[in-house]
Amino acid sequence: MNIPTSINTIIEQQPYPFLFTIISGSHLYGFPSADSDYDLRGVHILPVQEVVGLQTRNETIEVSEVRESLEIDLVTHDVKKFFLMLLKKNGYVLEQLYSRKDSGGRVLTKGTLGVEYHKHEPQRASTNRS
């Protein structure tokens, strides 16, 4: 399947990195019509500053727009919300995971996530007894 450049553009313009994004709907199942929209689904990762606190923010991002005569519908959920839905065996979430493997779903991503590891050296207590 050829991915229109406007789809990659809308993914790249989102404020948070993605764990994954996929094409869903009629394009995933192989029966798009000439005027079918592109349904994009995925999981985004919020920065710690937005996760820690008393207020929940940006758990779901929804973007619907027309670009280059293509109607694009993007819906992503924060990692926490996605995994909570997964634990409840939510069909919407299961479709996203299994469609990538079983139906030939194309995985689209904003980029890879970098992880920094910091080596921690414990300080030993001084054995110098004066």
Tab-separated table of C-alpha atoms in Angstrom:
chain	number	residue	atom	x	y	z
A	1	MET	CA	0.000	0.000	0.000
A	2	ASN	CA	1.314	3.429	-0.911
A	3	ILE	CA	1.090	5.839	1.994
A	4	PRO	CA	0.186	9.389	0.902
A	5	THR	CA	2.685	11.988	2.078
A	6	SER	CA	-0.062	13.971	3.828
A	7	ILE	CA	-0.490	11.071	6.267
A	8	ASN	CA	3.169	11.118	7.238
A	9	THR	CA	2.984	14.904	7.539
A	10	ILE	CA	0.062	14.839	9.973
A	11	ILE	CA	1.840	12.206	12.082
A	12	GLU	CA	5.053	14.238	12.181
A	13	GLN	CA	3.146	17.339	13.319
A	14	GLN	CA	1.768	15.761	16.469
A	15	PRO	CA	3.145	17.098	19.752
A	16	TYR	CA	4.103	13.752	21.315
A	17	PRO	CA	6.148	10.753	20.172
A	18	PHE	CA	4.223	7.620	19.256
A	19	LEU	CA	4.636	4.103	20.510
A	20	PHE	CA	2.953	3.162	17.235
A	21	THR	CA	0.395	4.362	14.714
A	22	ILE	CA	-1.495	2.241	12.202
A	23	ILE	CA	-3.883	2.685	9.310
A	24	SER	CA	-7.263	1.265	10.284
A	25	GLY	CA	-10.713	1.076	8.728
A	26	SER	CA	-11.430	0.318	5.090
A	27	HIS	CA	-7.804	0.804	4.002
A	28	LEU	CA	-6.645	-1.784	6.515
A	29	TYR	CA	-9.217	-4.360	5.443
A	30	GLY	CA	-8.653	-3.809	1.735
A	31	PHE	CA	-11.960	-2.300	0.598
A	32	PRO	CA	-11.472	1.479	0.394
A	33	SER	CA	-13.667	3.374	-2.024
A	34	ALA	CA	-12.454	6.348	-4.039
A	35	ASP	CA	-13.717	8.732	-1.344
A	36	SER	CA	-12.728	6.687	1.753
A	37	ASP	CA	-11.066	8.578	4.536
A	38	TYR	CA	-7.841	7.399	6.155
A	39	ASP	CA	-8.382	6.227	9.725
A	40	LEU	CA	-5.175	6.473	11.746
A	41	ARG	CA	-5.006	4.995	15.231
A	42	GLY	CA	-2.172	4.858	17.698
A	43	VAL	CA	-0.601	5.364	21.084
A	44	HIS	CA	1.292	8.487	22.118
A	45	ILE	CA	3.682	8.980	25.012
A	46	LEU	CA	3.179	11.948	27.287
A	47	PRO	CA	6.141	13.619	28.999
A	48	VAL	CA	6.470	13.066	32.744
A	49	GLN	CA	5.423	16.656	33.487
A	50	GLU	CA	2.008	15.928	31.992
A	51	VAL	CA	1.577	12.511	33.589
A	52	VAL	CA	2.462	13.350	37.187
A	53	GLY	CA	-0.084	15.495	38.945
A	54	LEU	CA	-3.723	15.722	39.881
A	55	GLN	CA	-5.105	16.607	36.457
A	56	THR	CA	-5.309	14.225	33.529
A	57	ARG	CA	-4.281	15.878	30.279
A	58	ASN	CA	-4.161	14.830	26.664
A	59	GLU	CA	-5.205	11.214	27.241
A	60	THR	CA	-6.837	11.214	23.813
A	61	ILE	CA	-5.872	13.285	20.800
A	62	GLU	CA	-8.338	13.549	17.920
A	63	VAL	CA	-7.528	15.287	14.645
A	64	SER	CA	-9.882	15.309	11.655
A	65	GLU	CA	-8.905	17.313	8.613
A	66	VAL	CA	-8.654	17.292	4.850
A	67	ARG	CA	-5.188	17.482	3.295
A	68	GLU	CA	-4.452	17.261	-0.398
A	69	SER	CA	-8.083	16.166	-0.973
A	70	LEU	CA	-7.700	13.301	1.543
A	71	GLU	CA	-9.868	13.133	4.623
A	72	ILE	CA	-7.688	12.042	7.552
A	73	ASP	CA	-9.034	10.958	10.940
A	74	LEU	CA	-6.320	10.512	13.600
A	75	VAL	CA	-7.130	9.199	17.094
A	76	THR	CA	-4.379	8.346	19.580
A	77	HIS	CA	-4.432	7.497	23.256
A	78	ASP	CA	-1.827	7.981	25.952
A	79	VAL	CA	0.080	4.802	26.897
A	80	LYS	CA	-1.650	4.578	30.291
A	81	LYS	CA	-5.138	4.850	28.827
A	82	PHE	CA	-4.280	2.394	26.032
A	83	PHE	CA	-3.033	-0.286	28.437
A	84	LEU	CA	-5.980	0.214	30.792
A	85	MET	CA	-8.310	-0.402	27.832
A	86	LEU	CA	-6.202	-3.415	26.860
A	87	LEU	CA	-6.575	-4.894	30.350
A	88	LYS	CA	-10.346	-4.585	29.957
A	89	LYS	CA	-10.107	-6.541	26.667
A	90	ASN	CA	-11.401	-3.563	24.706
A	91	GLY	CA	-12.028	-4.630	21.099
A	92	TYR	CA	-10.952	-1.260	19.712
A	93	VAL	CA	-7.495	-1.680	21.271
A	94	LEU	CA	-7.194	-5.368	20.400
A	95	GLU	CA	-7.916	-4.556	16.753
A	96	GLN	CA	-4.976	-2.143	16.713
A	97	LEU	CA	-2.600	-4.758	18.044
A	98	TYR	CA	-3.763	-7.728	15.991
A	99	SER	CA	-4.379	-5.874	12.731
A	100	ARG	CA	-0.673	-5.118	12.470
A	101	LYS	CA	0.136	-8.823	12.454
A	102	ASP	CA	-2.810	-10.697	10.987
A	103	SER	CA	-4.278	-8.316	8.431
A	104	GLY	CA	-1.093	-6.882	7.024
A	105	GLY	CA	-1.661	-3.541	8.729
A	106	ARG	CA	1.004	-0.987	7.968
A	107	VAL	CA	2.703	0.403	11.062
A	108	LEU	CA	3.501	4.089	10.856
A	109	THR	CA	5.628	5.795	13.467
A	110	LYS	CA	6.832	9.278	14.247
A	111	GLY	CA	10.273	7.962	15.089
A	112	THR	CA	12.067	5.738	17.491
A	113	LEU	CA	12.116	6.439	21.165
A	114	GLY	CA	15.461	7.000	22.785
A	115	VAL	CA	16.131	5.740	26.257
A	116	GLU	CA	18.953	7.030	28.384
A	117	TYR	CA	20.383	4.854	31.090
A	118	HIS	CA	22.235	6.432	33.959
A	119	LYS	CA	24.677	4.299	35.818
A	120	HIS	CA	24.272	4.744	39.529
A	121	GLU	CA	27.273	4.045	41.693
A	122	PRO	CA	26.263	3.708	45.341
A	123	GLN	CA	28.411	5.644	47.751
A	124	ARG	CA	30.084	3.387	50.262
A	125	ALA	CA	30.179	4.428	53.829
A	126	SER	CA	33.572	5.546	54.946
A	127	THR	CA	35.385	2.921	56.991
A	128	ASN	CA	37.805	5.510	58.284
A	129	ARG	CA	37.176	5.600	62.051
A	130	SER	CA	39.202	8.150	63.862
